[in-house]
PDB file of C-alpha atoms in Angstrom:
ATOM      1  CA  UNK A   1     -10.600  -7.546  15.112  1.00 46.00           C
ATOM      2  CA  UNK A   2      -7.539  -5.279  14.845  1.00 60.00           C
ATOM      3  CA  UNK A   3      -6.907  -6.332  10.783  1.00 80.00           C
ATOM      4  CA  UNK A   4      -8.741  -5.465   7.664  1.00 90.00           C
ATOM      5  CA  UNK A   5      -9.293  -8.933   6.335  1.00 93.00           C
ATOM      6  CA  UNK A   6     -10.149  -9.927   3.134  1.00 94.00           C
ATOM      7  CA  UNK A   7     -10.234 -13.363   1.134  1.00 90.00           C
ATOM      8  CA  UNK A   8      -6.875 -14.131  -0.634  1.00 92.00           C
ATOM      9  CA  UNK A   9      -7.869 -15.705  -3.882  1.00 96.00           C
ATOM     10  CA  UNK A  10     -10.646 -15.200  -6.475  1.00 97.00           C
ATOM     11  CA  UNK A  11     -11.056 -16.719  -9.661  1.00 97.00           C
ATOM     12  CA  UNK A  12     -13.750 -15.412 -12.536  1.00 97.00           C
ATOM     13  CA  UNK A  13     -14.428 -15.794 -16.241  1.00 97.00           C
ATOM     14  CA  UNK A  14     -13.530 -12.873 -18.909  1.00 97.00           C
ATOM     15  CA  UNK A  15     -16.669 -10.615 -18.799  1.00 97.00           C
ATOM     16  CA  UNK A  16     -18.523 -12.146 -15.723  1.00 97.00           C
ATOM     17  CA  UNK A  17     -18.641  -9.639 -12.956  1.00 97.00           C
ATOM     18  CA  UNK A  18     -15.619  -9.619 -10.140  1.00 97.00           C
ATOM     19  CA  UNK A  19     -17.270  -8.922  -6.415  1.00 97.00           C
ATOM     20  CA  UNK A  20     -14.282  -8.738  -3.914  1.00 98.00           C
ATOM     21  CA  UNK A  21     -14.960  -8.319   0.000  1.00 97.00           C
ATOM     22  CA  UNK A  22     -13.497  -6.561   2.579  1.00 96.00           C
ATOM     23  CA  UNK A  23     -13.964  -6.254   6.522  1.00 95.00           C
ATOM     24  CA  UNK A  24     -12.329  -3.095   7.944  1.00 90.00           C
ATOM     25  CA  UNK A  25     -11.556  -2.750  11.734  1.00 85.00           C
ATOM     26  CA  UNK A  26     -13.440   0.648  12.551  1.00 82.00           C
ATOM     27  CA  UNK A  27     -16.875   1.478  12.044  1.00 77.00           C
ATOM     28  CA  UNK A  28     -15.904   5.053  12.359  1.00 79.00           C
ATOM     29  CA  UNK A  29     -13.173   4.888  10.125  1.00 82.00           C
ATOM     30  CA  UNK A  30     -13.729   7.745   7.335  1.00 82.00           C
ATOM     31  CA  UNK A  31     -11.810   7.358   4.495  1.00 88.00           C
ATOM     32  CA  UNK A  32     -11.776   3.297   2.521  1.00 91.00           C
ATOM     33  CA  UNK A  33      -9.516   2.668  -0.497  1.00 93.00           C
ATOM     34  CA  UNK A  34      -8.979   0.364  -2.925  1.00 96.00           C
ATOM     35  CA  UNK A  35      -5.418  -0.340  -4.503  1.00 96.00           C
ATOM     36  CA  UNK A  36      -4.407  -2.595  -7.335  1.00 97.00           C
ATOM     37  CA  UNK A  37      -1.145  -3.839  -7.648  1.00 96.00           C
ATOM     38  CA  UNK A  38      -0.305  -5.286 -11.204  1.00 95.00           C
ATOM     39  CA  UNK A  39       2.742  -7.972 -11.309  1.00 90.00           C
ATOM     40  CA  UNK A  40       5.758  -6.157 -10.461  1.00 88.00           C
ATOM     41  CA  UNK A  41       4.673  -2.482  -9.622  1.00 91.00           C
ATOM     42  CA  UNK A  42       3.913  -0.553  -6.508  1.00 92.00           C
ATOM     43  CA  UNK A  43      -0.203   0.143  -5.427  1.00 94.00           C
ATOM     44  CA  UNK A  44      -1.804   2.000  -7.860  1.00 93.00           C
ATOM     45  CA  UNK A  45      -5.130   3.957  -6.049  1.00 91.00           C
ATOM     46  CA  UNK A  46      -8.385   2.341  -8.129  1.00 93.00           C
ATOM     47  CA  UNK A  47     -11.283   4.198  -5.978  1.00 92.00           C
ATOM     48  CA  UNK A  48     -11.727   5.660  -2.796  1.00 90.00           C
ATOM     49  CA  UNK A  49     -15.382   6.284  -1.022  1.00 91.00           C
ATOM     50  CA  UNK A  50     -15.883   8.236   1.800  1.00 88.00           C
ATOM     51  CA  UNK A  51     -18.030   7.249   5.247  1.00 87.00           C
ATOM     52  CA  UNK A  52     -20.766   9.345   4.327  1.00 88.00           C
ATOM     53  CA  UNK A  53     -21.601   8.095   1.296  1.00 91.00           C
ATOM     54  CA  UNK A  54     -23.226   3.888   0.702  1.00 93.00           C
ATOM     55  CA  UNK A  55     -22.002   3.526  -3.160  1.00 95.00           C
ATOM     56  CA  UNK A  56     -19.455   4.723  -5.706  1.00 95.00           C
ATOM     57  CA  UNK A  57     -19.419   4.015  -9.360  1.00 95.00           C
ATOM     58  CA  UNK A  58     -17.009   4.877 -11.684  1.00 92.00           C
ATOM     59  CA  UNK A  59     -17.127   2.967 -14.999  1.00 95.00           C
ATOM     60  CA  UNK A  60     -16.853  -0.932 -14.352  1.00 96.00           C
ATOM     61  CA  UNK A  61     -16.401   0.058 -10.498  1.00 97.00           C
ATOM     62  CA  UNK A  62     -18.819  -0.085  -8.010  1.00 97.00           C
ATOM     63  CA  UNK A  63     -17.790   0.279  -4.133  1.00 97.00           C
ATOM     64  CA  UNK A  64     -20.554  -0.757  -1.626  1.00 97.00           C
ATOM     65  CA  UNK A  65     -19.619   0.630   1.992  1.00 95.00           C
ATOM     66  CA  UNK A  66     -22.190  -1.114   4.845  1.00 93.00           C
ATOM     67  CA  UNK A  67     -20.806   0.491   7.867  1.00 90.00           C
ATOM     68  CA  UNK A  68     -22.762  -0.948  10.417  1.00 89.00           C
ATOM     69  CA  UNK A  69     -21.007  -4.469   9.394  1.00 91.00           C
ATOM     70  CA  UNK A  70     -17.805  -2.475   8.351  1.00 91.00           C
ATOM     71  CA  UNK A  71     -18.194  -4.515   5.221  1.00 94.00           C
ATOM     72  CA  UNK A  72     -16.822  -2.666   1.867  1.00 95.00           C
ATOM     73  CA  UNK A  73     -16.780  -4.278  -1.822  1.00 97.00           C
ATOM     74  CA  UNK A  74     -15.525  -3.797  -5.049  1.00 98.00           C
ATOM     75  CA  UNK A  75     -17.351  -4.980  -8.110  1.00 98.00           C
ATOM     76  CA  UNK A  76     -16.084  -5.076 -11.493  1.00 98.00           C
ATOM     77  CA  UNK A  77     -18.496  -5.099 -14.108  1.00 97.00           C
ATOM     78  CA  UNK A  78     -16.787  -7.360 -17.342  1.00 97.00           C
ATOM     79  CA  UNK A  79     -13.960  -8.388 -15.829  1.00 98.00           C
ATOM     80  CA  UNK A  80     -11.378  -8.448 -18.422  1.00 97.00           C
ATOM     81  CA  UNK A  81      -7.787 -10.071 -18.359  1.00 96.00           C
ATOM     82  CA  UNK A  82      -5.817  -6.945 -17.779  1.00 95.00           C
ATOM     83  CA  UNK A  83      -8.246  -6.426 -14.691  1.00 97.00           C
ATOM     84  CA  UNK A  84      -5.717  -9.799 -13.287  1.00 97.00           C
ATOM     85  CA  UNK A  85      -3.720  -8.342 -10.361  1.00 97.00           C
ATOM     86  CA  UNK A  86      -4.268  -8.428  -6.667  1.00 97.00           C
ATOM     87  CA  UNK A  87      -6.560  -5.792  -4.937  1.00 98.00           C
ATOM     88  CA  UNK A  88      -5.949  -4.040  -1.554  1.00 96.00           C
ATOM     89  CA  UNK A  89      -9.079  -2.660   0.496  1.00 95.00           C
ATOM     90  CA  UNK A  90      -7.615   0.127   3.085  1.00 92.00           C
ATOM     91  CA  UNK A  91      -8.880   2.527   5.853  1.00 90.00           C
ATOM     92  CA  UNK A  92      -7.964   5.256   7.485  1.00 85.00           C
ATOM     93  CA  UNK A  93      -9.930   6.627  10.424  1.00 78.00           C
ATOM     94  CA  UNK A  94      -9.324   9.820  10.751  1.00 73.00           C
ATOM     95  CA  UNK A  95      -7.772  12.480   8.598  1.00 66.00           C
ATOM     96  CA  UNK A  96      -4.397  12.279  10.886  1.00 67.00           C
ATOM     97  CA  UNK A  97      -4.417   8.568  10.770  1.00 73.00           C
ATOM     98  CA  UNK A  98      -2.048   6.412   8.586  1.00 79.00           C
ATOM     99  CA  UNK A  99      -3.884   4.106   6.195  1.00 85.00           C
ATOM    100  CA  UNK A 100      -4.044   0.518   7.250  1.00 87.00           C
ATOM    101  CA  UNK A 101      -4.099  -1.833   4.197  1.00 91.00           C
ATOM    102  CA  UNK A 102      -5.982  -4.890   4.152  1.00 92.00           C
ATOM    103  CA  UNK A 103      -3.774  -8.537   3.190  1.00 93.00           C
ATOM    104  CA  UNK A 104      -5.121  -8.160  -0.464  1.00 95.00           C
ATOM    105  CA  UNK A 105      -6.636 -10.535  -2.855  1.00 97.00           C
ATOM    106  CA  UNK A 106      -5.537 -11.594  -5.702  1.00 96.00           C
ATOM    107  CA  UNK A 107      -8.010 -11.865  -8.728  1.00 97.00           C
ATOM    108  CA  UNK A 108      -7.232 -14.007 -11.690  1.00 97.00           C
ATOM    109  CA  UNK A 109      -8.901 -14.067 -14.769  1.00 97.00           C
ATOM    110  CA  UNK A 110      -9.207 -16.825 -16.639  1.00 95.00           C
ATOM    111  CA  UNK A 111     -10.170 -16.061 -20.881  1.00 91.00           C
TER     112      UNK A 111
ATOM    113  CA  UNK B   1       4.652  14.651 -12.537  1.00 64.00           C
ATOM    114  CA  UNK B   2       7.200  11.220 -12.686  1.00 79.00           C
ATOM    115  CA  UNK B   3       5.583   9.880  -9.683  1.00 91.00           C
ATOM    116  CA  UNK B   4       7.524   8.609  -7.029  1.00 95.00           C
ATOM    117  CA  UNK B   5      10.759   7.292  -7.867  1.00 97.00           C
ATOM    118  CA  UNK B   6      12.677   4.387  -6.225  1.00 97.00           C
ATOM    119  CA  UNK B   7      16.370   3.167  -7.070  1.00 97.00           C
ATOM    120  CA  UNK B   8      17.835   0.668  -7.290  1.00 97.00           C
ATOM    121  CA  UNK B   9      14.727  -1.454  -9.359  1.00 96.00           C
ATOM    122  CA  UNK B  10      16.913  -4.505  -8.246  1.00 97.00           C
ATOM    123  CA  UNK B  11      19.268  -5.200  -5.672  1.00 97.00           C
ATOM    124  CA  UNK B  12      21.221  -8.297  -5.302  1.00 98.00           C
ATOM    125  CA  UNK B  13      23.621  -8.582  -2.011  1.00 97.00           C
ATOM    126  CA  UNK B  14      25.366 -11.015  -0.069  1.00 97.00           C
ATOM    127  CA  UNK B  15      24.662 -11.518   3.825  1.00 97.00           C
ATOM    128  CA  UNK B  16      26.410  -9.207   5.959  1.00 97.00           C
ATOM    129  CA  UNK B  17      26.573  -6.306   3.458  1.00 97.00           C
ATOM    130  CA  UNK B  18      24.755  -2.937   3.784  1.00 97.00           C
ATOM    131  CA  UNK B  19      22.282  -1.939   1.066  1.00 98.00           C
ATOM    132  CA  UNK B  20      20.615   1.670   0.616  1.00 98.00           C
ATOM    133  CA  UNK B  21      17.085   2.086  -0.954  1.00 98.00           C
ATOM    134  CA  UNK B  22      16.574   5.546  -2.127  1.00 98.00           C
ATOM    135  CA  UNK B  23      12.718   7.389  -2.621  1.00 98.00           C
ATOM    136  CA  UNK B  24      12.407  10.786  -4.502  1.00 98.00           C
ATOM    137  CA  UNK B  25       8.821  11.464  -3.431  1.00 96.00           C
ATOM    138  CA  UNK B  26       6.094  13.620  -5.499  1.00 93.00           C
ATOM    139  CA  UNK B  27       7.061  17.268  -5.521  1.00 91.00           C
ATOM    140  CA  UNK B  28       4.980  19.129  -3.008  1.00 89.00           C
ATOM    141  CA  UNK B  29       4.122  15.379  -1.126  1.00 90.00           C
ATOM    142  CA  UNK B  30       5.056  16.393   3.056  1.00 88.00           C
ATOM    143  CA  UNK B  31       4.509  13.205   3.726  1.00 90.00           C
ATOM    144  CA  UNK B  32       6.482   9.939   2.665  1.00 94.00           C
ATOM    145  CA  UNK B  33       5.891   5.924   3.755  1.00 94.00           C
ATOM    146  CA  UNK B  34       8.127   3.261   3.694  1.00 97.00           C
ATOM    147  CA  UNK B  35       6.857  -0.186   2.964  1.00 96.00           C
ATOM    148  CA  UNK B  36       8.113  -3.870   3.055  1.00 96.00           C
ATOM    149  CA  UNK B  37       6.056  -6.457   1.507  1.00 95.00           C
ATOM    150  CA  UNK B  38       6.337  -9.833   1.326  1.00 93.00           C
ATOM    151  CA  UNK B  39       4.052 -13.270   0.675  1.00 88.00           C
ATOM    152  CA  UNK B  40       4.230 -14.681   4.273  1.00 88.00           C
ATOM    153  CA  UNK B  41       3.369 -10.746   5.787  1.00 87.00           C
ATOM    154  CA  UNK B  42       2.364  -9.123   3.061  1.00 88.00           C
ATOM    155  CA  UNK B  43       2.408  -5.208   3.090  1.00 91.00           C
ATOM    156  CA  UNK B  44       4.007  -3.801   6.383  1.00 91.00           C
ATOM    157  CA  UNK B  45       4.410  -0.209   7.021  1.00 92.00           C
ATOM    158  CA  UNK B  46       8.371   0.598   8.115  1.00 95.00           C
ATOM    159  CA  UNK B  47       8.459   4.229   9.165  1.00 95.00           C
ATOM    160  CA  UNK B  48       6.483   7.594   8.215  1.00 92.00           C
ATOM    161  CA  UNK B  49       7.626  10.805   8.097  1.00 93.00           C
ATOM    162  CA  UNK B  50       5.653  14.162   7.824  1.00 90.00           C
ATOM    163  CA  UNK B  51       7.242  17.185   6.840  1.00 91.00           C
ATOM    164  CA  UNK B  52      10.860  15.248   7.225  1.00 94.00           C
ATOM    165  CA  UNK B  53      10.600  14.176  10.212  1.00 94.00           C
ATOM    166  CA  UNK B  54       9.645  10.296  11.622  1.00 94.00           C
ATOM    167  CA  UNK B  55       6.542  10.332  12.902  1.00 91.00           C
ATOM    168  CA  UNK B  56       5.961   6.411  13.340  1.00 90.00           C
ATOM    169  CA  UNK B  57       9.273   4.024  13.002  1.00 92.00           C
ATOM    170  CA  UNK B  58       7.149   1.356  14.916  1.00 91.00           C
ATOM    171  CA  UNK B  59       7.252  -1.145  12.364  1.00 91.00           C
ATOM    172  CA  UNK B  60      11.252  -1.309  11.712  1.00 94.00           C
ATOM    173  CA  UNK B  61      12.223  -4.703  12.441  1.00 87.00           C
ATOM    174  CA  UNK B  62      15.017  -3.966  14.434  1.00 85.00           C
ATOM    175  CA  UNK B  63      18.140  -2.201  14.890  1.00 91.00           C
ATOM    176  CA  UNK B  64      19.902  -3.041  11.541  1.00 96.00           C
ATOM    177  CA  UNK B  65      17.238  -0.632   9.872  1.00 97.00           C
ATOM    178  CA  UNK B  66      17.444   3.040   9.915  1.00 97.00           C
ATOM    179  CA  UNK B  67      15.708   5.665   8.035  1.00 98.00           C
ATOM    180  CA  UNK B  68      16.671   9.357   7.202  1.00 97.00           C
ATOM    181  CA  UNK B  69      14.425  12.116   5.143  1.00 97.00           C
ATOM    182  CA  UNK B  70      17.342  14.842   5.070  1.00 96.00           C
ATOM    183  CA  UNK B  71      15.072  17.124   2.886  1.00 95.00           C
ATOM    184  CA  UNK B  72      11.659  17.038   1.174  1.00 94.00           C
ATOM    185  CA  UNK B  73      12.810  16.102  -1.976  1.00 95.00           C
ATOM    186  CA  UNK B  74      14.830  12.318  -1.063  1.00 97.00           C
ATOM    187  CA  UNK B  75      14.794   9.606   1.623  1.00 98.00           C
ATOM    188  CA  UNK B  76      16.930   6.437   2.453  1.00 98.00           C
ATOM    189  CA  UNK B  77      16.130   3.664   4.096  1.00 98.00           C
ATOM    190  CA  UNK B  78      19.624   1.411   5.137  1.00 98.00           C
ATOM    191  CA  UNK B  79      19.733  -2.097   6.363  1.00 97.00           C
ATOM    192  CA  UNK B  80      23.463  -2.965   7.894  1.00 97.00           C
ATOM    193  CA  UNK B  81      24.201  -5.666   8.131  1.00 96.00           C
ATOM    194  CA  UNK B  82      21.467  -7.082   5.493  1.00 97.00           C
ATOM    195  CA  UNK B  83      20.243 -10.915   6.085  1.00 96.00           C
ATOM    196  CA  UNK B  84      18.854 -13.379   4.142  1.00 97.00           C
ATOM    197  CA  UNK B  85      15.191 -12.904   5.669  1.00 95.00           C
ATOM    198  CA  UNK B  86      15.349  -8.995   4.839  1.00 97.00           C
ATOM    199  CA  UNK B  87      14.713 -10.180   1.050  1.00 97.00           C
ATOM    200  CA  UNK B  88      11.279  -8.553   0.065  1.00 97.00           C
ATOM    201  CA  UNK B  89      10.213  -5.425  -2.209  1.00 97.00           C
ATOM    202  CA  UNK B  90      10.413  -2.634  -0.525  1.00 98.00           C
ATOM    203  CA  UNK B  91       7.996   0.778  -1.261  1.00 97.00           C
ATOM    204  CA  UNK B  92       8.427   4.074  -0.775  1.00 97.00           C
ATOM    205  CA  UNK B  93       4.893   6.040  -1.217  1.00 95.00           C
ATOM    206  CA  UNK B  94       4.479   9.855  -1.035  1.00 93.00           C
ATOM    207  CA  UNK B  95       1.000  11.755  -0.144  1.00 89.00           C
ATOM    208  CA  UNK B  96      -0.209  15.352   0.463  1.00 82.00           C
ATOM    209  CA  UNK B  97      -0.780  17.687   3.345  1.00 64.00           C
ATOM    210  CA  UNK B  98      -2.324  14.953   6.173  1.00 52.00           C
ATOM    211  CA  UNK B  99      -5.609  15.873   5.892  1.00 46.00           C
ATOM    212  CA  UNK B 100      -5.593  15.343   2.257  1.00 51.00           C
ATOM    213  CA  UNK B 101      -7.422  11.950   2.133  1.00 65.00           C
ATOM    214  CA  UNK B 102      -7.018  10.886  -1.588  1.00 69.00           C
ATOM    215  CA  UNK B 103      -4.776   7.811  -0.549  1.00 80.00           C
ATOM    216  CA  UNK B 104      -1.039   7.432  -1.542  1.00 88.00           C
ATOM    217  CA  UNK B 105       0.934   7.281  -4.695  1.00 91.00           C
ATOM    218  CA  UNK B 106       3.292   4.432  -4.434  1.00 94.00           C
ATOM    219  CA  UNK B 107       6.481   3.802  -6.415  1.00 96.00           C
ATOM    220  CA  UNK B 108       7.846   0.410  -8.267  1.00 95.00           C
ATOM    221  CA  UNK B 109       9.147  -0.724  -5.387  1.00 96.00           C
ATOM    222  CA  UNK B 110      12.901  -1.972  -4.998  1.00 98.00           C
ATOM    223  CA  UNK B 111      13.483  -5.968  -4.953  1.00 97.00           C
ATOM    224  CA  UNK B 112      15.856  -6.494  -2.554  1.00 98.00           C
ATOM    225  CA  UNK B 113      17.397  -9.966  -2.493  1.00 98.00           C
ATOM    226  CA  UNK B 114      19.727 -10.873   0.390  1.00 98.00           C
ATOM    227  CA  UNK B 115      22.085 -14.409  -0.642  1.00 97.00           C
TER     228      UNK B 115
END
């Protein structure tokens, strides 16, 4: 398809893990993001991983990149109230491309 | 660095009147984004330019938007007249040279509300 489509809503229990999917359009696409957007700010960049690479972790953050289903996920470990906000998965395919963002999903946590 | 910086935070109008967003991007950004985002479309890119000058104005809705980047540092985007169905926040995000790939810093966004 020609969007990055991901599912709107998710819903998970202070310190249960958060997985949140993502389908991007481009297998070849190089460069994946993901954004969070707390309640009344702009996109704030969370991670970023790179087509040659499978996994990222950073902290509570763990990307997973299968590019032959152009599949990418986010995982966050303990999933704590502030972590409430909605998350955008981008791509961009090539270093001259723009970034195309994904519809977002918005993650609620419930104490 | 202050990040990017958008004015007005809030902007309340009436139909028919013309309204000004205004982006001071990240010192040394060449390239700057303007985005519209609302529930029923979510995010939508406007216009890009690179080194000041529009690269992709694809996505403006129409003729009552315009865009102008008259030096590195500032950019407008204008809607005249403004209508009710141009209510939605509106981002301005700055990034590096173009093949700098770490994503984009975005601002707060302005909430434009058309009555």
């Amino acid at each position: 398809g020609e969007d990055v489509e991901q599912s709107l809503f998710l819903s998970v229990r202070e310190g249960d893990s958060s997985v949140i999917n993502c389908t991007y359009t481009d297998s070849s696409s190089t460069y994946l993001y993901w954004y969070k957007q707390e309640p009344g700010a702009g996109l704030q960049l969370l991670t970023y991983i790179f087509s040659n690479m499978d996994m990222k972790q950073d902290q509570r953050l763990t990307v997973l990149l299968n590019k032959k289903d152009k599949h990418l996920s986010l995982r966050i470990a303990d999933t704590q109230t502030g972590d409430s906000a909605i998350y955008f998965c981008a791509e961009k395919k090539t270093s001259y491309d723009k970034v195309i963002f994904g519809p977002g999903t918005s993650l609620s946590v419930i104490p | 660095d202050a990040g990017v910086i958008q004015s007005p935070r809030h902007e309340v109008t009436e139909m028919g009147q013309e309204v000004t967003l205004r982006c001071k991007p990240i010192s040394g950004h060449n390239s700057l984004f303007w985005y519209r985002q609302t529930m029923m479309r979510g995010l939508e890119l406007l216009i890009y330019f690179n080194n000041n000058v529009p690269i992709d104005d694809s996505g403006m809705p129409e003729d009552r938007f315009s865009a102008k980047m008259p030096n590195a540092s500032f950019s407008t985007l204008k809607i005249q007249p403004s209508e009710p169905r141009d209510s939605a926040v509106y981002f301005c995000a700055s990034s590096g040279d173009r093949v700098f790939n770490y994503g984009y810093t975005f601002g707060s966004g302005t909430r434009l509300t058309v009555v």
